[in-house]
Amino acid sequence: MSNPIEANPGATTAPAPSDFIRDIVAQHVVEKKYPRIHTRFPPEPNGYLHIGHAKSICLNFGIAREFGGTCNLRMDDTNPAKEDVEYVDSITADVNWLIGGWADHCLGLTPAKAPFYASDYFDHIYEFAVALIKKGKAFVCDMTPDQTDEYRRLGKPSPFRDRSVTENLDLFTRMKNGEFPDGAKILRAKIIVDSPNIWLRDPLLYRIKHTDHHHTGSKWCIYPMYDFAHCLSDYIEGITHSICTLEFEVHRPLYDWILENLDLPRALPKQYEFARLSLGYTIMSKRKLMQLVDENLVTGWDDPRMPTISGIRRRGVRPEALRNFAYNIGITKYNGITDVSVLEFAIREDLNKRALRRLAVLRPIKVVITNFAEGKIEELDATNSPEDETAGKRKVPFSRELYIERDDFAEVPPPKFFRLKPGGEVRLKYAYIIKCEEVVKDTSGNITELRCTADLDSKTGGATSARKVKGTIHWVSAPHAVDAEVRLYDRLFTEAEPEKDGRDFKSVLNPKSLEVITAKCEPSLKDAKPTERYQFERMAYFALDLDSQPGKLVFNRTITLKDAWAKESQKK
RNA sequence: UGCCCGAUGGUGUAACGGUAGCACAGCAGACUCUGAAUCUGUUUGUCAUGGUUCAAAUCCAUGUCGGGCAACCA
């Protein structure tokens, strides 16, 4: 199934994806409402980006791409207490990775090739605040946070609401100059004290915070609130469509009020809201993800089990898969929970096309081919990718002693088991058909070795190569096998809805979300590259982890192959 | 409680007054030197009740259920 977005990379007109936001944008294009379409992705640098942000990135950059517009990456950094350059850097890297080769040409950048920062507009925003004061539309309020809360809840006017413009101007200047401690005063808009919409009840515009900022240093001790900074940052950057998630819906009247009361000359941006992503077996809150990191429940923000973009990337998922996933789930205002299988499908679909096939035995059991000469080595042809002819072939060594997967042998085979069993035949992929003649066990009854004979005419090109045997299994020549640490990742939670009915998400952590084993790999895997993706045939897709060292391979299991046998064998 | 938003198969989405379609998942089968991929077939749906209309998932009203907001966070 091809994705029209991917299939039409140069498109500047609206292609297939259709949702209510794109419909609006398309209509604006028809009406020539704006000289060009300009969106933005505005994360707060207070944590790592996750797959929910990926949905938003694909939406915002996707729209810019489809309509020949621009999308700005902007740090929404108005709260220095929670923000840090570590997050600025990770966000920048994650966005560039996700849109690289797809929408990076739509990326709006400051001259220094750095992302935009709301904090770069603090001077400008400050002037807008002054303008509002001068128009009698904002005032400095001396109430405590608790009082302010109570008055707003009750719809009562602040006793400081009617201060003169002169006094407000003076007070606001002195706020800026650092004459008051944190919380002593606050700048408020003068709108409607008892509006049914809380956000119109004389909302807070500027607070005092004697805190250094990661980007502006010690220049400011007052910082604009989200509602004030966001719409103005959008305006300053010439944003046309300011797309955010549903919880900001009730803020929209305030977004509009601020812009409309400032006598701004250019076309005003408009805010549109869509439903954030909820994914099964996943939590999405930045705060809770940080908890997993802080409490060492995972190894870091980029732990491959994390739903962060960096975690997903480290796991081996490619950006194409994430983009296709974002495309497939659509954009609406309905708060649903997307089944993880949709994500898993997108990952497999992408990897099936791109991954090189390799033979590796995860849980080995030794096999001796008794009629194969000791010391003899054959080099067999193996196909690198059945999905891509151009990927070519490689040689795989075959010898008398091999490893096969423990699960590919059953002493007492269940119904419909067509792998190796006593007296039974199976094909070794790219090699011979073998027959199990003897099962060797140790004193405690554990199987230690399988002694088999091979049909020496049955390999590719041989006289009996066309013989049909039901099963084909993978294998690795024992003397040639290369050991690799393999990290088998599984979902982080055991429940599709970790926080259902208010339960603590930490109570449903999956104890088996990571299993580390040593696998036996075919020798060509010694040269595995971090940019490459591999399918260990019949098992799963893998990618080299950044912990890999020149003599020490470490693979992450990105995702298993679909396993119809697992399903079949569980029936009755 | 007030205000705002939403509701289409198991899940996510399309249909913009005129045949309820797609994807994932499921099931059944074909094919297979990957029990993968691919291919074929297939089960399941318009929250409820009224109204408008020749015709309603779509428009209107009421109700039900779900979500959001009520931080000197974003």
XYZ file of C-alpha atoms (C1' of nucleotides) in Angstrom:
646
model
C 0.000 0.000 0.000
C 1.644 3.193 -1.056
C 1.347 6.459 0.693
C 0.381 9.239 -1.686
C 2.485 11.675 0.293
C 5.594 9.567 -0.190
C 4.752 8.835 -3.783
C 4.456 12.470 -4.686
C 7.486 14.134 -3.150
C 7.547 17.252 -5.294
C 3.893 18.064 -4.910
C 2.985 21.572 -3.992
C -0.747 21.185 -4.337
C -2.889 19.234 -1.953
C -2.692 15.482 -2.626
C -4.563 12.623 -1.057
C -4.468 13.167 2.688
C -7.644 14.813 3.680
C -8.698 15.978 7.079
C -10.633 18.892 8.414
C -7.546 21.064 8.894
C -6.161 20.434 5.431
C -9.638 21.151 4.085
C -9.516 24.566 5.734
C -6.010 25.276 4.463
C -6.999 24.196 0.952
C -9.956 26.548 1.089
C -7.689 29.416 2.177
C -5.379 28.664 -0.713
C -8.317 28.848 -3.114
C -9.413 32.131 -1.565
C -5.828 33.435 -1.672
C -6.336 34.452 1.925
C -2.596 34.478 2.658
C 0.422 35.107 0.428
C 1.665 31.667 1.481
C 0.901 28.947 4.007
C 3.037 29.062 7.101
C 2.754 26.599 9.997
C 4.904 25.939 13.003
C 5.808 23.182 15.426
C 6.244 24.799 18.856
C 7.536 22.389 21.524
C 8.501 23.554 24.985
C 12.081 22.405 25.613
C 11.247 20.738 28.908
C 11.503 17.099 27.844
C 12.085 14.831 24.900
C 9.741 14.607 21.950
C 7.544 11.510 21.726
C 5.472 9.822 19.070
C 2.547 12.119 19.830
C 4.750 15.033 18.814
C 5.655 13.069 15.704
C 1.991 13.198 14.721
C 2.021 16.963 15.128
C 5.340 17.370 13.293
C 4.038 15.346 10.362
C 0.848 17.401 10.317
C 2.545 20.784 10.424
C 5.434 19.986 8.106
C 3.138 17.888 5.939
C 0.832 20.831 5.372
C 3.757 23.115 4.586
C 5.040 20.510 2.146
C 1.746 19.869 0.424
C 0.827 23.508 0.028
C 4.267 24.806 -0.875
C 4.638 26.605 2.416
C 7.025 26.805 5.313
C 7.006 25.332 8.792
C 8.998 26.797 11.653
C 10.512 24.760 14.426
C 10.099 27.067 17.391
C 11.077 26.551 20.987
C 8.158 27.700 23.089
C 10.465 28.698 25.878
C 8.651 31.133 28.139
C 9.170 29.251 31.402
C 12.889 29.125 32.195
C 12.318 27.167 35.384
C 11.501 24.004 33.480
C 13.544 24.351 30.344
C 17.036 23.367 29.321
C 19.375 23.354 26.321
C 19.611 19.566 26.554
C 16.016 19.492 25.416
C 16.526 22.155 22.758
C 19.258 19.982 21.276
C 17.330 16.732 21.426
C 14.219 18.330 19.946
C 16.178 19.839 17.087
C 17.843 16.508 16.353
C 14.579 14.574 16.528
C 12.700 16.939 14.232
C 15.510 16.915 11.689
C 15.641 13.139 11.765
C 11.881 12.805 11.260
C 11.534 15.225 8.384
C 14.932 14.643 6.767
C 14.610 14.090 3.020
C 10.887 14.641 3.234
C 10.015 18.121 4.426
C 13.344 19.597 5.456
C 13.062 21.963 2.518
C 10.003 23.462 4.260
C 11.897 24.060 7.463
C 11.989 27.715 8.380
C 15.308 28.559 10.010
C 16.889 31.594 11.575
C 19.998 32.878 9.777
C 22.226 30.916 12.131
C 20.498 27.693 11.026
C 19.112 27.345 14.500
C 15.495 26.796 15.443
C 13.343 29.771 16.285
C 12.882 30.743 19.904
C 9.882 32.494 21.401
C 12.421 33.977 23.795
C 14.016 35.837 20.889
C 10.797 37.863 20.729
C 10.755 38.923 24.383
C 11.577 42.553 23.502
C 8.851 42.603 20.940
C 6.349 40.903 23.216
C 7.206 43.328 25.993
C 6.371 46.217 23.670
C 3.040 44.599 22.846
C 2.300 44.436 26.553
C 3.098 48.121 26.897
C 0.810 48.849 23.964
C -2.024 46.982 25.630
C -1.475 48.935 28.855
C -1.517 52.201 26.959
C -4.833 51.241 25.434
C -6.195 50.564 28.899
C -6.504 46.884 28.091
C -4.037 45.544 30.609
C -3.261 46.295 34.223
C -0.804 45.408 36.919
C -2.428 43.404 39.704
C -1.043 43.076 43.228
C -3.156 40.177 44.421
C -1.517 36.978 45.615
C -1.761 33.884 43.425
C -4.387 32.424 45.744
C -6.466 35.583 45.711
C -6.211 35.826 41.946
C -7.382 32.258 41.653
C -10.329 32.829 43.907
C -11.407 36.053 42.240
C -11.206 34.484 38.817
C -13.154 31.472 39.931
C -15.823 33.711 41.409
C -15.825 36.095 38.457
C -14.955 39.072 40.677
C -12.957 42.055 39.445
C -9.504 42.648 40.867
C -9.348 45.699 43.141
C -6.408 46.854 41.002
C -8.353 46.605 37.781
C -8.906 50.315 37.388
C -5.402 51.603 37.970
C -4.473 54.439 35.677
C -2.508 53.855 32.520
C 0.322 55.922 33.986
C 0.490 53.845 37.123
C 0.294 50.601 35.188
C 3.079 51.713 32.897
C 5.231 52.684 35.845
C 4.569 49.444 37.699
C 5.163 47.273 34.644
C 8.473 49.038 33.975
C 9.495 48.453 37.544
C 8.475 44.796 37.241
C 10.819 44.533 34.317
C 13.554 46.341 36.221
C 13.450 43.777 38.971
C 12.039 45.962 41.717
C 9.578 43.331 42.919
C 10.008 39.770 44.112
C 8.482 36.779 42.348
C 4.730 36.709 42.637
C 4.394 40.227 44.006
C 2.744 41.621 40.921
C 1.414 40.384 37.642
C 0.278 41.919 34.397
C -3.272 41.013 33.445
C -5.435 41.626 30.420
C -8.604 43.564 31.059
C -11.305 41.568 29.293
C -14.440 40.221 31.016
C -14.217 39.353 34.716
C -17.202 37.020 34.700
C -16.966 35.505 31.237
C -18.238 31.918 31.043
C -14.853 31.195 29.505
C -12.279 31.239 32.298
C -9.567 32.335 29.913
C -11.297 35.621 29.309
C -11.544 36.454 33.042
C -8.724 38.989 33.008
C -6.063 36.399 32.183
C -2.440 36.596 33.292
C -0.033 38.005 30.747
C 3.341 38.533 32.412
C 4.736 37.141 35.644
C 7.823 37.994 37.656
C 10.375 35.202 37.737
C 13.907 35.941 38.834
C 15.314 32.972 36.987
C 18.009 32.783 34.334
C 16.855 31.605 30.955
C 18.685 28.975 28.909
C 18.555 31.194 25.843
C 18.325 34.802 27.078
C 20.467 34.403 30.167
C 19.861 36.959 32.884
C 18.352 39.607 30.652
C 14.819 39.192 31.933
C 13.131 38.778 35.278
C 9.637 38.912 33.846
C 8.384 36.316 31.392
C 5.227 36.255 29.255
C 2.657 33.540 29.849
C 1.904 30.987 27.138
C -1.272 32.670 25.933
C 0.387 36.020 25.485
C 3.619 34.776 23.973
C 2.205 32.163 21.665
C -0.182 34.144 19.512
C 2.324 36.987 19.253
C 5.180 34.658 18.321
C 2.918 33.241 15.632
C 2.173 36.730 14.386
C 5.806 37.817 14.449
C 6.825 34.792 12.384
C 4.000 35.290 9.908
C 2.314 32.037 10.813
C -1.023 31.556 9.053
C -2.285 28.339 10.625
C -1.463 27.743 14.269
C -2.279 24.101 14.848
C -2.406 22.718 18.367
C -4.097 20.048 20.430
C -7.637 20.036 21.782
C -6.890 21.270 25.287
C -6.163 24.699 23.822
C -9.578 24.965 22.268
C -10.896 27.078 25.158
C -7.891 29.375 24.810
C -8.772 30.291 21.259
C -10.936 33.309 22.166
C -7.997 34.698 24.122
C -5.598 33.990 21.261
C -7.889 36.019 19.009
C -8.546 38.751 21.584
C -4.873 39.558 22.081
C -4.141 39.818 18.380
C -7.308 41.764 17.617
C -6.668 44.339 20.309
C -3.195 45.280 19.178
C -4.014 46.979 15.841
C -1.699 44.704 13.927
C -1.211 45.506 10.236
C -0.704 42.050 8.760
C -3.126 39.126 8.414
C -3.646 37.435 11.744
C -2.869 33.781 12.329
C -5.728 31.502 13.330
C -5.638 28.611 15.744
C -6.977 25.142 14.894
C -7.130 22.173 17.206
C -6.898 18.418 16.692
C -6.884 15.390 18.987
C -3.529 14.367 20.388
C -2.355 10.810 19.858
C -3.128 8.113 22.396
C -1.487 4.776 21.708
C -2.199 1.433 23.265
C 0.364 0.052 25.752
C 1.950 3.484 25.939
C 1.954 6.560 28.135
C 2.489 9.903 26.498
C 2.844 12.435 29.295
C 6.260 14.094 29.289
C 6.124 14.311 33.059
C 5.529 10.593 33.445
C 8.119 9.670 30.864
C 10.569 11.774 32.840
C 9.577 9.784 35.909
C 10.542 6.552 34.145
C 13.916 8.094 33.345
C 14.498 9.628 36.780
C 13.585 6.455 38.618
C 15.798 4.357 36.340
C 12.870 2.258 35.220
C 14.369 2.680 31.757
C 17.950 3.490 30.783
C 17.217 6.996 29.540
C 15.038 9.136 27.305
C 16.354 7.153 24.353
C 15.755 3.733 25.859
C 14.373 1.710 22.948
C 11.266 0.903 24.977
C 10.372 4.566 25.326
C 7.760 6.121 23.017
C 10.142 9.039 22.540
C 11.333 9.785 19.047
C 14.897 9.153 20.193
C 13.902 5.838 21.752
C 12.014 4.755 18.681
C 14.953 5.779 16.511
C 17.429 3.869 18.679
C 15.223 0.840 18.474
C 15.773 0.819 14.732
C 12.580 2.347 13.366
C 13.105 4.536 10.315
C 11.502 7.955 9.884
C 9.547 6.732 6.857
C 7.697 4.291 9.098
C 6.776 6.976 11.580
C 5.591 9.288 8.824
C 3.475 6.560 7.303
C 2.018 5.814 10.690
C 1.129 9.474 11.158
C -0.452 9.468 7.736
C -2.490 6.360 8.435
C -4.008 7.447 11.742
C -5.485 10.646 10.344
C -6.406 13.919 12.028
C -9.702 14.486 13.846
C -11.131 16.011 16.989
C -12.073 12.648 18.426
C -10.060 11.367 21.395
C -9.523 7.740 20.541
C -6.862 5.214 21.394
C -4.927 4.004 18.404
C -4.120 0.304 18.448
C -0.355 -0.367 18.608
C -0.791 -2.804 15.765
C -1.153 0.180 13.446
C 2.294 1.410 14.457
C 3.739 -2.079 14.289
C 2.339 -2.566 10.814
C 3.947 0.666 9.584
C 7.305 -0.401 11.039
C 7.159 -3.878 9.505
C 5.968 -2.591 6.148
C 8.934 -0.247 5.938
C 11.519 -2.714 7.244
C 10.300 -5.529 5.002
C 11.227 -3.390 2.017
C 14.532 -2.109 3.375
C 16.069 -4.684 5.688
C 18.849 -7.010 4.552
C 18.149 -10.656 5.344
C 20.656 -12.448 7.538
C 20.831 -15.792 9.290
C 21.170 -15.662 13.053
C 20.191 -18.150 15.724
C 18.873 -16.533 18.852
C 18.554 -19.590 21.090
C 20.915 -22.178 19.653
C 20.855 -25.932 19.736
C 23.688 -27.829 18.100
C 23.181 -29.975 15.021
C 25.766 -32.379 13.610
C 25.394 -33.469 9.978
C 26.848 -36.934 10.293
C 27.263 -37.561 6.573
C 29.014 -34.250 5.924
C 32.801 -34.491 5.922
C 34.591 -33.170 8.969
C 36.575 -30.028 8.190
C 34.750 -29.450 4.905
C 33.399 -25.964 4.321
C 30.990 -24.900 1.610
C 30.184 -21.329 0.655
C 26.499 -21.048 -0.213
C 24.684 -18.255 -1.984
C 22.163 -16.334 0.084
C 19.781 -13.637 -1.086
C 20.147 -10.287 0.632
C 16.572 -9.213 0.064
C 13.651 -10.906 -1.651
C 12.039 -7.461 -1.861
C 14.975 -5.825 -3.623
C 16.859 -7.556 -6.455
C 19.562 -4.905 -6.413
C 20.573 -5.869 -2.888
C 22.395 -8.843 -4.427
C 23.733 -11.976 -2.812
C 26.319 -12.986 -0.265
C 28.144 -16.170 0.721
C 27.261 -18.090 3.862
C 29.584 -20.845 5.121
C 28.209 -24.327 5.740
C 29.941 -27.056 7.715
C 29.327 -30.310 9.606
C 28.407 -28.566 12.843
C 25.598 -26.060 12.908
C 23.270 -24.215 15.221
C 19.548 -24.090 14.698
C 16.822 -22.417 16.712
C 15.736 -24.397 19.762
C 12.101 -23.699 18.902
C 12.623 -25.227 15.477
C 12.946 -28.689 16.989
C 10.306 -30.589 18.891
C 10.849 -34.054 20.273
C 7.099 -34.407 20.639
C 5.732 -32.245 17.831
C 2.395 -30.535 18.340
C -0.208 -30.800 15.565
C 0.731 -28.996 12.326
C 4.331 -28.613 13.454
C 6.390 -28.671 10.298
C 9.831 -27.962 11.566
C 12.419 -30.543 12.688
C 11.324 -33.607 14.644
C 12.784 -37.067 15.244
C 12.795 -38.925 11.958
C 11.475 -35.850 10.179
C 12.898 -33.720 7.423
C 13.320 -29.994 7.114
C 15.109 -27.695 4.692
C 18.009 -25.592 5.892
C 17.545 -22.285 4.135
C 19.932 -21.921 1.161
C 21.371 -25.374 2.014
C 20.360 -29.007 2.341
C 17.325 -30.933 3.425
C 18.242 -32.694 6.636
C 16.678 -35.518 8.585
C 16.873 -35.873 12.337
C 18.285 -39.298 13.162
C 19.154 -39.022 16.840
C 18.464 -36.817 19.827
C 21.383 -36.579 22.254
C 20.642 -35.667 25.865
C 22.682 -35.004 28.974
C 22.198 -36.875 32.240
C 19.370 -34.618 33.326
C 17.475 -35.166 30.116
C 18.213 -31.844 28.385
C 18.722 -32.032 24.659
C 22.325 -31.116 23.892
C 22.674 -32.101 20.273
C 20.776 -33.309 17.255
C 22.453 -35.772 14.914
C 21.117 -35.486 11.397
C 21.863 -36.656 7.892
C 21.646 -34.416 4.874
C 20.307 -35.160 1.425
C 23.535 -34.054 -0.243
C 21.854 -33.547 -3.614
C 19.171 -31.232 -2.297
C 20.909 -27.871 -2.193
C 20.144 -25.244 -4.805
C 21.022 -26.613 -8.247
C 21.245 -30.184 -6.960
C 19.392 -33.217 -8.314
C 16.805 -33.241 -5.543
C 16.721 -29.509 -4.910
C 13.111 -29.362 -5.999
C 11.995 -31.837 -3.382
C 9.232 -30.409 -1.304
C 9.571 -30.430 2.439
C 7.058 -28.520 4.464
C 9.458 -26.597 6.668
C 12.442 -24.363 6.028
C 14.518 -23.175 8.951
C 17.480 -20.884 9.474
C 20.875 -21.991 10.755
C 24.440 -20.843 11.339
C 27.670 -22.781 10.882
C 28.990 -23.354 14.397
C 32.721 -22.800 13.784
C 31.975 -19.626 11.813
C 29.335 -18.182 14.107
C 29.833 -14.696 15.472
C 28.473 -13.944 18.912
C 26.315 -10.858 19.346
C 24.521 -9.374 22.276
C 20.890 -9.161 21.294
C 18.429 -7.029 23.200
C 14.908 -8.285 22.817
C 12.527 -5.452 23.517
C 8.860 -5.826 24.184
C 6.130 -3.370 25.118
C 6.787 -1.408 28.296
C 3.372 -2.050 29.803
C 1.285 -5.149 30.202
C -1.985 -3.270 29.777
C -3.297 -1.510 26.688
C -4.426 1.349 28.904
C -1.729 1.680 31.580
C -3.635 4.376 33.436
C -7.142 3.013 33.066
C -9.410 3.892 36.001
C -6.699 5.979 37.610
C -4.322 3.095 38.254
C -0.594 3.850 38.639
C 1.164 3.201 35.364
C 4.153 1.855 37.273
C 2.035 -0.984 38.596
C 1.632 -2.404 35.091
C 5.202 -2.167 33.850
C 6.097 -5.219 31.812
C 8.836 -7.112 33.699
C 9.789 -8.791 30.434
C 10.114 -5.606 28.389
C 13.814 -6.373 27.905
C 15.591 -9.687 27.600
C 19.279 -9.785 26.751
C 20.678 -12.872 25.059
C 23.751 -13.893 23.115
C 22.949 -14.957 19.592
C 24.948 -16.913 17.020
C 25.198 -14.856 13.836
C 26.419 -15.591 10.346
C 29.918 -14.134 9.834
C 28.855 -11.336 7.462
C 27.176 -9.644 10.415
C 30.632 -8.768 11.710
C 30.469 -5.875 9.252
C 27.012 -4.723 10.320
C 26.541 -0.981 9.887
C 24.561 1.334 12.156
C 22.755 2.836 9.178
C 21.632 -0.575 7.948
C 18.587 -2.574 8.990
C 18.584 -6.356 9.221
C 16.030 -9.071 9.267
C 17.257 -12.177 11.038
C 15.254 -14.514 8.866
C 12.122 -15.961 10.404
C 12.736 -14.077 13.649
C 12.631 -10.294 13.679
C 14.082 -7.014 12.459
C 17.225 -5.725 14.128
C 19.416 -2.652 14.150
C 22.869 -2.117 15.555
C 22.744 -0.328 18.901
C 24.987 2.617 19.670
C 26.558 0.506 22.424
C 28.146 -1.629 19.698
C 31.942 -1.677 19.681
C 34.319 -2.926 17.001
C 34.608 -6.532 18.358
C 31.357 -6.460 20.243
C 28.135 -6.473 18.331
C 24.974 -5.266 20.038
C 21.672 -5.570 18.216
C 18.303 -4.156 19.199
C 15.226 -6.044 18.164
C 13.134 -3.405 16.457
C 10.096 -5.609 16.021
C 9.325 -9.266 15.544
C 8.065 -10.731 12.325
C 4.408 -11.620 12.319
C 4.180 -15.103 13.687
C 1.260 -17.156 12.446
C 2.691 -20.271 14.060
C 2.660 -18.671 17.508
C -1.027 -18.077 17.026
C -1.681 -21.521 15.593
C 0.224 -23.310 18.337
C -1.802 -21.540 20.994
C -5.055 -22.864 19.648
C -6.402 -25.513 22.048
C -21.000 23.009 38.796
C -20.005 26.437 34.543
C -18.043 26.755 29.616
C -16.073 24.211 25.222
C -15.571 19.851 22.124
C -16.723 15.062 20.364
C -19.620 10.225 19.169
C -19.458 5.654 12.101
C -17.475 -2.352 12.744
C -12.789 -4.779 17.810
C -9.459 -0.138 16.768
C -8.435 4.278 13.856
C -10.588 6.875 9.895
C -13.757 8.271 4.933
C -18.431 9.573 2.961
C -19.610 17.477 3.044
C -28.463 15.602 1.770
C -28.372 10.545 -2.815
C -25.179 2.668 -3.099
C -21.764 3.374 4.386
C -15.824 2.837 1.931
C -10.464 2.376 3.524
C -6.508 0.788 6.893
C -5.097 -2.131 11.052
C -6.719 -6.306 13.748
C -9.591 -11.013 13.220
C -11.166 -15.296 10.431
C -10.741 -18.668 5.982
C -7.889 -20.065 1.816
C -3.801 -19.804 -2.120
C 1.390 -19.406 -2.589
C 6.054 -19.944 -0.171
C 13.720 -22.535 0.317
C 11.243 -16.861 5.851
C 4.580 -20.313 9.351
C 7.442 -13.458 6.788
C 6.047 -10.942 2.443
C 2.408 -11.358 -1.467
C -2.541 -12.712 -3.270
C -7.928 -14.083 -2.664
C -12.217 -14.205 0.108
C -14.717 -12.803 4.578
C -17.324 -11.552 9.849
C -18.538 -6.999 12.313
C -20.703 -0.333 12.172
C -23.712 5.226 11.682
C -25.023 6.553 20.495
C -30.666 7.150 21.505
C -35.441 9.381 20.586
C -38.093 12.743 17.916
C -38.319 16.293 13.762
C -37.200 18.524 8.548
C -36.894 16.023 3.576
C -38.792 12.218 -2.063
C -34.183 10.931 0.495
C -30.412 11.857 6.846
C -24.162 9.123 9.239
C -24.734 14.088 7.261
C -29.513 19.303 8.862
C -32.549 20.666 13.644
C -34.129 19.534 18.881
C -33.698 16.837 23.259
C -31.268 13.155 25.864
C -27.121 9.663 26.848
C -22.119 8.698 27.003
C -16.976 10.293 26.484
C -13.066 14.089 26.510
C -11.110 18.986 27.715
C -10.604 23.694 30.533
C -11.167 26.346 35.542
C -1.679 26.495 37.034
C 1.909 33.306 38.251
C 2.743 25.384 33.240
C 2.639 24.788 28.052
